[in-house]
PDB file of C-alpha atoms and ligand atoms in Angstrom:
ATOM      1  CA  MET O1412       7.252  39.066 -11.645  1.00 54.00           C
ATOM      2  CA  PRO O1413       8.246  35.419 -11.028  1.00 65.00           C
ATOM      3  CA  ARG O1414       9.941  34.683  -7.784  1.00 82.00           C
ATOM      4  CA  TYR O1415      12.866  32.779  -9.290  1.00 92.00           C
ATOM      5  CA  PRO O1416      14.808  32.910 -12.555  1.00 93.00           C
ATOM      6  CA  GLU O1417      13.226  30.621 -15.132  1.00 94.00           C
ATOM      7  CA  LYS O1418      15.842  27.812 -14.918  1.00 94.00           C
ATOM      8  CA  ILE O1419      15.525  27.643 -11.139  1.00 95.00           C
ATOM      9  CA  GLU O1420      11.735  27.682 -11.415  1.00 95.00           C
ATOM     10  CA  ASN O1421      11.930  24.771 -13.900  1.00 95.00           C
ATOM     11  CA  LEU O1422      14.111  22.784 -11.544  1.00 95.00           C
ATOM     12  CA  ILE O1423      11.751  23.433  -8.622  1.00 96.00           C
ATOM     13  CA  ASN O1424       8.851  22.241 -10.775  1.00 96.00           C
ATOM     14  CA  SER O1425      10.774  19.076 -11.702  1.00 96.00           C
ATOM     15  CA  PHE O1426      11.341  18.240  -8.038  1.00 96.00           C
ATOM     16  CA  CYS O1427       7.673  19.043  -7.288  1.00 95.00           C
ATOM     17  CA  SER O1428       6.661  16.377  -9.802  1.00 95.00           C
ATOM     18  CA  LEU O1429       8.338  13.667  -7.696  1.00 94.00           C
ATOM     19  CA  PRO O1430       6.052  11.650  -5.393  1.00 90.00           C
ATOM     20  CA  GLY O1431       5.603  13.206  -1.962  1.00 93.00           C
ATOM     21  CA  ILE O1432       7.615  16.352  -2.728  1.00 94.00           C
ATOM     22  CA  GLY O1433       5.906  19.700  -2.134  1.00 95.00           C
ATOM     23  CA  ARG O1434       7.023  23.137  -3.253  1.00 95.00           C
ATOM     24  CA  LYS O1435       8.857  23.976   0.003  1.00 95.00           C
ATOM     25  CA  THR O1436      10.919  20.783  -0.119  1.00 96.00           C
ATOM     26  CA  ALA O1437      11.622  21.309  -3.824  1.00 96.00           C
ATOM     27  CA  GLU O1438      12.940  24.791  -3.038  1.00 96.00           C
ATOM     28  CA  ARG O1439      15.146  23.375  -0.284  1.00 96.00           C
ATOM     29  CA  PHE O1440      16.613  20.850  -2.746  1.00 96.00           C
ATOM     30  CA  VAL O1441      17.466  23.626  -5.191  1.00 96.00           C
ATOM     31  CA  TYR O1442      19.056  25.832  -2.499  1.00 96.00           C
ATOM     32  CA  PHE O1443      21.103  22.827  -1.408  1.00 97.00           C
ATOM     33  CA  LEU O1444      22.186  21.991  -4.979  1.00 96.00           C
ATOM     34  CA  LEU O1445      23.193  25.624  -5.615  1.00 95.00           C
ATOM     35  CA  LYS O1446      25.826  25.226  -2.907  1.00 96.00           C
ATOM     36  CA  GLN O1447      27.299  21.986  -4.251  1.00 96.00           C
ATOM     37  CA  PRO O1448      30.535  21.842  -6.268  1.00 97.00           C
ATOM     38  CA  LYS O1449      30.056  21.641 -10.019  1.00 96.00           C
ATOM     39  CA  VAL O1450      31.518  18.113 -10.257  1.00 96.00           C
ATOM     40  CA  SER O1451      28.853  16.720  -7.905  1.00 97.00           C
ATOM     41  CA  LEU O1452      26.120  18.328  -9.980  1.00 96.00           C
ATOM     42  CA  ILE O1453      27.592  16.950 -13.217  1.00 96.00           C
ATOM     43  CA  ASN O1454      27.673  13.437 -11.746  1.00 96.00           C
ATOM     44  CA  PHE O1455      24.125  13.822 -10.425  1.00 95.00           C
ATOM     45  CA  ALA O1456      22.887  15.002 -13.831  1.00 94.00           C
ATOM     46  CA  LYS O1457      24.746  12.167 -15.562  1.00 92.00           C
ATOM     47  CA  ASP O1458      23.095   9.547 -13.343  1.00 89.00           C
ATOM     48  CA  LEU O1459      19.709  11.072 -14.139  1.00 91.00           C
ATOM     49  CA  THR O1460      20.225  11.245 -17.887  1.00 88.00           C
ATOM     50  CA  GLU O1461      21.538   7.681 -18.003  1.00 85.00           C
ATOM     51  CA  LEU O1462      18.488   6.268 -16.211  1.00 82.00           C
ATOM     52  CA  HIS O1463      16.743   5.759 -19.515  1.00 79.00           C
ATOM     53  CA  ASP O1464      19.721   4.427 -21.455  1.00 77.00           C
ATOM     54  CA  HIS O1465      20.539   1.464 -19.261  1.00 75.00           C
ATOM     55  CA  HIS O1466      18.844  -1.845 -18.827  1.00 74.00           C
ATOM     56  CA  PHE O1467      18.332  -2.044 -15.101  1.00 84.00           C
ATOM     57  CA  PHE O1468      15.507  -4.529 -15.222  1.00 90.00           C
ATOM     58  CA  CYS O1469      15.361  -8.305 -15.312  1.00 94.00           C
ATOM     59  CA  PRO O1470      13.820  -9.379 -18.638  1.00 93.00           C
ATOM     60  CA  ASP O1471      11.821 -12.088 -16.844  1.00 95.00           C
ATOM     61  CA  CYS O1472      10.448 -10.589 -13.641  1.00 97.00           C
ATOM     62  CA  TYR O1473      11.245  -6.837 -13.947  1.00 95.00           C
ATOM     63  CA  ASN O1474      13.189  -6.750 -10.709  1.00 95.00           C
ATOM     64  CA  PHE O1475      16.382  -4.681 -10.812  1.00 93.00           C
ATOM     65  CA  SER O1476      19.275  -6.429 -12.509  1.00 91.00           C
ATOM     66  CA  GLU O1477      22.949  -5.465 -12.591  1.00 85.00           C
ATOM     67  CA  ASN O1478      23.237  -6.276 -16.288  1.00 81.00           C
ATOM     68  CA  GLU O1479      20.959  -7.066 -19.197  1.00 81.00           C
ATOM     69  CA  GLY O1480      20.387 -10.647 -18.070  1.00 90.00           C
ATOM     70  CA  PRO O1481      18.128 -12.166 -15.415  1.00 94.00           C
ATOM     71  CA  CYS O1482      18.222 -10.714 -11.889  1.00 96.00           C
ATOM     72  CA  ALA O1483      19.957 -12.367  -8.931  1.00 95.00           C
ATOM     73  CA  ILE O1484      16.698 -14.032  -7.844  1.00 97.00           C
ATOM     74  CA  CYS O1485      15.727 -15.441 -11.274  1.00 96.00           C
ATOM     75  CA  SER O1486      19.247 -16.766 -11.843  1.00 95.00           C
ATOM     76  CA  ASN O1487      19.488 -18.389  -8.392  1.00 96.00           C
ATOM     77  CA  SER O1488      19.096 -22.147  -8.978  1.00 96.00           C
ATOM     78  CA  THR O1489      17.994 -22.778  -5.378  1.00 97.00           C
ATOM     79  CA  ARG O1490      14.789 -20.732  -5.783  1.00 97.00           C
ATOM     80  CA  ASP O1491      11.503 -22.588  -6.196  1.00 96.00           C
ATOM     81  CA  ARG O1492      10.533 -21.916  -9.818  1.00 96.00           C
ATOM     82  CA  SER O1493       7.010 -23.287  -9.426  1.00 96.00           C
ATOM     83  CA  THR O1494       5.779 -20.370  -7.292  1.00 97.00           C
ATOM     84  CA  ILE O1495       5.566 -16.801  -8.538  1.00 97.00           C
ATOM     85  CA  CYS O1496       4.762 -13.949  -6.192  1.00 97.00           C
ATOM     86  CA  VAL O1497       3.177 -11.062  -8.102  1.00 97.00           C
ATOM     87  CA  VAL O1498       3.882  -7.617  -6.667  1.00 96.00           C
ATOM     88  CA  GLU O1499       3.027  -4.088  -7.699  1.00 95.00           C
ATOM     89  CA  ASP O1500       6.566  -2.685  -7.613  1.00 93.00           C
ATOM     90  CA  ILE O1501      10.157  -3.471  -6.694  1.00 94.00           C
ATOM     91  CA  GLN O1502       9.796  -1.943  -3.214  1.00 93.00           C
ATOM     92  CA  ASP O1503       7.122  -4.544  -2.452  1.00 93.00           C
ATOM     93  CA  LEU O1504       9.420  -7.285  -3.790  1.00 95.00           C
ATOM     94  CA  LEU O1505      12.168  -6.120  -1.420  1.00 94.00           C
ATOM     95  CA  SER O1506       9.744  -6.033   1.533  1.00 92.00           C
ATOM     96  CA  ILE O1507       8.684  -9.628   0.880  1.00 94.00           C
ATOM     97  CA  GLU O1508      12.284 -10.691   0.295  1.00 95.00           C
ATOM     98  CA  ASN O1509      13.185  -9.147   3.673  1.00 93.00           C
ATOM     99  CA  THR O1510      10.730 -11.447   5.471  1.00 93.00           C
ATOM    100  CA  GLY O1511      13.070 -14.297   4.484  1.00 93.00           C
ATOM    101  CA  ILE O1512      10.217 -16.796   4.197  1.00 93.00           C
ATOM    102  CA  PHE O1513       9.549 -16.707   0.465  1.00 95.00           C
ATOM    103  CA  HIS O1514      11.847 -18.786  -1.745  1.00 96.00           C
ATOM    104  CA  GLY O1515      10.029 -18.667  -5.065  1.00 97.00           C
ATOM    105  CA  LEU O1516      10.290 -16.202  -7.934  1.00 98.00           C
ATOM    106  CA  TYR O1517       8.640 -12.810  -8.337  1.00 98.00           C
ATOM    107  CA  HIS O1518       6.857 -10.863 -11.006  1.00 98.00           C
ATOM    108  CA  VAL O1519       6.777  -7.060 -10.813  1.00 97.00           C
ATOM    109  CA  LEU O1520       3.602  -5.693 -12.428  1.00 97.00           C
ATOM    110  CA  GLY O1521       4.753  -2.095 -12.574  1.00 94.00           C
ATOM    111  CA  GLY O1522       1.542  -0.752 -11.024  1.00 94.00           C
ATOM    112  CA  LYS O1523      -2.105  -1.637 -10.540  1.00 94.00           C
ATOM    113  CA  LEU O1524      -5.049  -1.393 -12.900  1.00 94.00           C
ATOM    114  CA  ASP O1525      -6.590   2.050 -12.635  1.00 93.00           C
ATOM    115  CA  PRO O1526      -8.942   2.914 -15.521  1.00 88.00           C
ATOM    116  CA  ILE O1527      -9.606   6.396 -14.073  1.00 89.00           C
ATOM    117  CA  GLU O1528      -5.892   7.179 -14.339  1.00 87.00           C
ATOM    118  CA  ASN O1529      -5.662   5.377 -17.708  1.00 89.00           C
ATOM    119  CA  VAL O1530      -3.657   2.428 -16.393  1.00 91.00           C
ATOM    120  CA  PHE O1531      -4.777  -0.670 -18.285  1.00 93.00           C
ATOM    121  CA  ALA O1532      -3.470  -4.237 -18.483  1.00 93.00           C
ATOM    122  CA  GLU O1533      -1.246  -3.382 -21.459  1.00 93.00           C
ATOM    123  CA  ASP O1534       0.502  -0.723 -19.344  1.00 94.00           C
ATOM    124  CA  LEU O1535       1.532  -3.405 -16.848  1.00 95.00           C
ATOM    125  CA  THR O1536       3.709  -6.508 -17.350  1.00 96.00           C
ATOM    126  CA  VAL O1537       0.663  -8.792 -17.395  1.00 96.00           C
ATOM    127  CA  SER O1538       1.309 -10.414 -20.795  1.00 95.00           C
ATOM    128  CA  LYS O1539       4.868 -11.269 -19.760  1.00 96.00           C
ATOM    129  CA  LEU O1540       3.476 -12.966 -16.655  1.00 97.00           C
ATOM    130  CA  LYS O1541       1.151 -15.025 -18.838  1.00 96.00           C
ATOM    131  CA  ASP O1542       4.119 -15.933 -21.115  1.00 95.00           C
ATOM    132  CA  ARG O1543       6.136 -17.090 -18.130  1.00 96.00           C
ATOM    133  CA  THR O1544       3.378 -19.414 -16.986  1.00 95.00           C
ATOM    134  CA  GLN O1545       3.273 -20.932 -20.459  1.00 92.00           C
ATOM    135  CA  LYS O1546       7.025 -21.497 -20.641  1.00 92.00           C
ATOM    136  CA  GLU O1547       7.625 -22.719 -17.094  1.00 90.00           C
ATOM    137  CA  THR O1548       5.712 -25.120 -14.898  1.00 93.00           C
ATOM    138  CA  VAL O1549       4.036 -22.824 -12.432  1.00 96.00           C
ATOM    139  CA  ALA O1550       1.930 -24.391  -9.683  1.00 96.00           C
ATOM    140  CA  GLU O1551       1.022 -21.286  -7.682  1.00 97.00           C
ATOM    141  CA  ILE O1552       0.751 -17.553  -8.225  1.00 97.00           C
ATOM    142  CA  ILE O1553       0.612 -15.469  -5.061  1.00 96.00           C
ATOM    143  CA  LEU O1554      -1.085 -12.112  -5.599  1.00 95.00           C
ATOM    144  CA  ALA O1555       0.737  -9.903  -3.081  1.00 94.00           C
ATOM    145  CA  ILE O1556      -1.098  -6.757  -4.040  1.00 91.00           C
ATOM    146  CA  SER O1557      -2.230  -4.051  -1.608  1.00 86.00           C
ATOM    147  CA  PRO O1558      -5.978  -4.435  -0.973  1.00 80.00           C
ATOM    148  CA  ASP O1559      -7.258  -1.019  -2.108  1.00 87.00           C
ATOM    149  CA  ILE O1560      -9.757  -0.389  -4.934  1.00 90.00           C
ATOM    150  CA  GLN O1561      -7.157  -0.583  -7.713  1.00 93.00           C
ATOM    151  CA  GLY O1562      -5.593  -3.616  -6.019  1.00 92.00           C
ATOM    152  CA  GLU O1563      -8.959  -5.408  -5.929  1.00 91.00           C
ATOM    153  CA  ALA O1564      -9.516  -4.638  -9.626  1.00 93.00           C
ATOM    154  CA  THR O1565      -6.062  -6.016 -10.444  1.00 95.00           C
ATOM    155  CA  ILE O1566      -6.670  -9.169  -8.410  1.00 94.00           C
ATOM    156  CA  ILE O1567     -10.012  -9.801 -10.163  1.00 94.00           C
ATOM    157  CA  TYR O1568      -8.380  -9.275 -13.564  1.00 95.00           C
ATOM    158  CA  LEU O1569      -5.503 -11.668 -12.850  1.00 96.00           C
ATOM    159  CA  ARG O1570      -7.868 -14.272 -11.382  1.00 95.00           C
ATOM    160  CA  LYS O1571      -9.820 -14.239 -14.662  1.00 94.00           C
ATOM    161  CA  LEU O1572      -6.640 -14.368 -16.732  1.00 94.00           C
ATOM    162  CA  PHE O1573      -5.618 -17.669 -15.139  1.00 94.00           C
ATOM    163  CA  GLN O1574      -9.046 -19.218 -14.555  1.00 91.00           C
ATOM    164  CA  ASP O1575      -8.603 -21.804 -17.310  1.00 90.00           C
ATOM    165  CA  SER O1576      -5.174 -22.872 -16.114  1.00 92.00           C
ATOM    166  CA  ASN O1577      -4.257 -25.375 -13.435  1.00 92.00           C
ATOM    167  CA  ILE O1578      -2.363 -22.735 -11.499  1.00 95.00           C
ATOM    168  CA  LYS O1579      -3.459 -22.181  -7.917  1.00 96.00           C
ATOM    169  CA  ILE O1580      -4.048 -18.464  -7.272  1.00 96.00           C
ATOM    170  CA  THR O1581      -3.555 -17.355  -3.679  1.00 95.00           C
ATOM    171  CA  LEU O1582      -3.960 -14.079  -1.808  1.00 92.00           C
ATOM    172  CA  LEU O1583      -2.064 -12.825   1.206  1.00 88.00           C
ATOM    173  CA  ALA O1584      -4.004 -13.443   4.441  1.00 82.00           C
ATOM    174  CA  ARG O1585      -6.218 -10.528   5.335  1.00 69.00           C
ATOM    175  CA  GLY O1586      -3.985  -9.434   8.172  1.00 59.00           C
ATOM    176  CA  LEU O1587      -3.082  -6.398   6.135  1.00 61.00           C
ATOM    177  CA  PRO O1588      -5.160  -3.320   6.851  1.00 58.00           C
ATOM    178  CA  MET O1589      -7.357  -2.137   3.967  1.00 56.00           C
ATOM    179  CA  GLY O1590      -5.453   0.186   1.662  1.00 56.00           C
ATOM    180  CA  SER O1591      -2.158  -0.435   3.420  1.00 63.00           C
ATOM    181  CA  ASP O1592       0.959  -0.498   1.336  1.00 77.00           C
ATOM    182  CA  ILE O1593       2.905  -3.747   1.384  1.00 80.00           C
ATOM    183  CA  GLU O1594       6.072  -1.683   1.311  1.00 77.00           C
ATOM    184  CA  TYR O1595       5.207  -0.125   4.685  1.00 76.00           C
ATOM    185  CA  THR O1596       4.006  -3.296   6.384  1.00 81.00           C
ATOM    186  CA  ASP O1597       6.413  -4.649   8.987  1.00 84.00           C
ATOM    187  CA  GLU O1598       8.229  -7.906   8.261  1.00 86.00           C
ATOM    188  CA  VAL O1599       6.422  -9.979  10.914  1.00 86.00           C
ATOM    189  CA  THR O1600       2.941  -8.948   9.710  1.00 85.00           C
ATOM    190  CA  LEU O1601       3.945  -9.456   6.087  1.00 87.00           C
ATOM    191  CA  GLY O1602       5.532 -12.827   6.869  1.00 89.00           C
ATOM    192  CA  ASN O1603       2.336 -13.952   8.634  1.00 88.00           C
ATOM    193  CA  ALA O1604       0.193 -12.709   5.722  1.00 87.00           C
ATOM    194  CA  LEU O1605       2.380 -14.726   3.356  1.00 90.00           C
ATOM    195  CA  ARG O1606       2.307 -17.893   5.461  1.00 90.00           C
ATOM    196  CA  GLY O1607      -1.461 -17.623   5.949  1.00 87.00           C
ATOM    197  CA  ARG O1608      -2.191 -17.056   2.255  1.00 92.00           C
ATOM    198  CA  GLN O1609      -5.424 -18.502   0.985  1.00 90.00           C
ATOM    199  CA  GLU O1610      -6.555 -19.854  -2.308  1.00 91.00           C
ATOM    200  CA  LEU O1611      -8.736 -17.538  -4.334  1.00 85.00           C
ATOM    201  CA  LYS O1612     -11.550 -19.665  -5.764  1.00 79.00           C
TER     202      LYS O1612
HETATM  203 ZN1  LIG P2706      14.210 -11.623 -12.309  1.00 87.55          ZN
END
């Protein structure tokens, strides 16, 4: 006999599929939601169902955007358009932006290469990055990618992709601990890693 009615069990399983959420936490979410007024739940459900119908992403860099056009960073004419900082996800972009020392543009890859988990270059925004470098004059690409195994594979791939171009490819200084997430690195350490970036030959 299942512990919960089927609909509740389904909801618990949906929460369990979120990153970092275990069964106990998922159950707590459901108990909490059961006590909420219907209107809050309708609004919550509406926000969820609309996630796929709206264009939240910048068509150039894949940062969040308020409308269908370029994001606030891409459309800011004071940003240095010759430097692109490549990050794994938007949280990493925000972490770097919070250091206040980077004034170029970004490119959000949407993940890292991971053949074991079936993540290949075509699953990331790699071809768009290549397009951007062909349309704009880009002098430097900073690979701000966490240095774990998948990160190393991604860095090697991108290095190869641009080896015949005149673009300087740089890496964050190795102040970041191995496998550490850029998102969780404090601003001072991240700022220093950015300032001390080195060319990848
Ligand atoms: Zn953008």
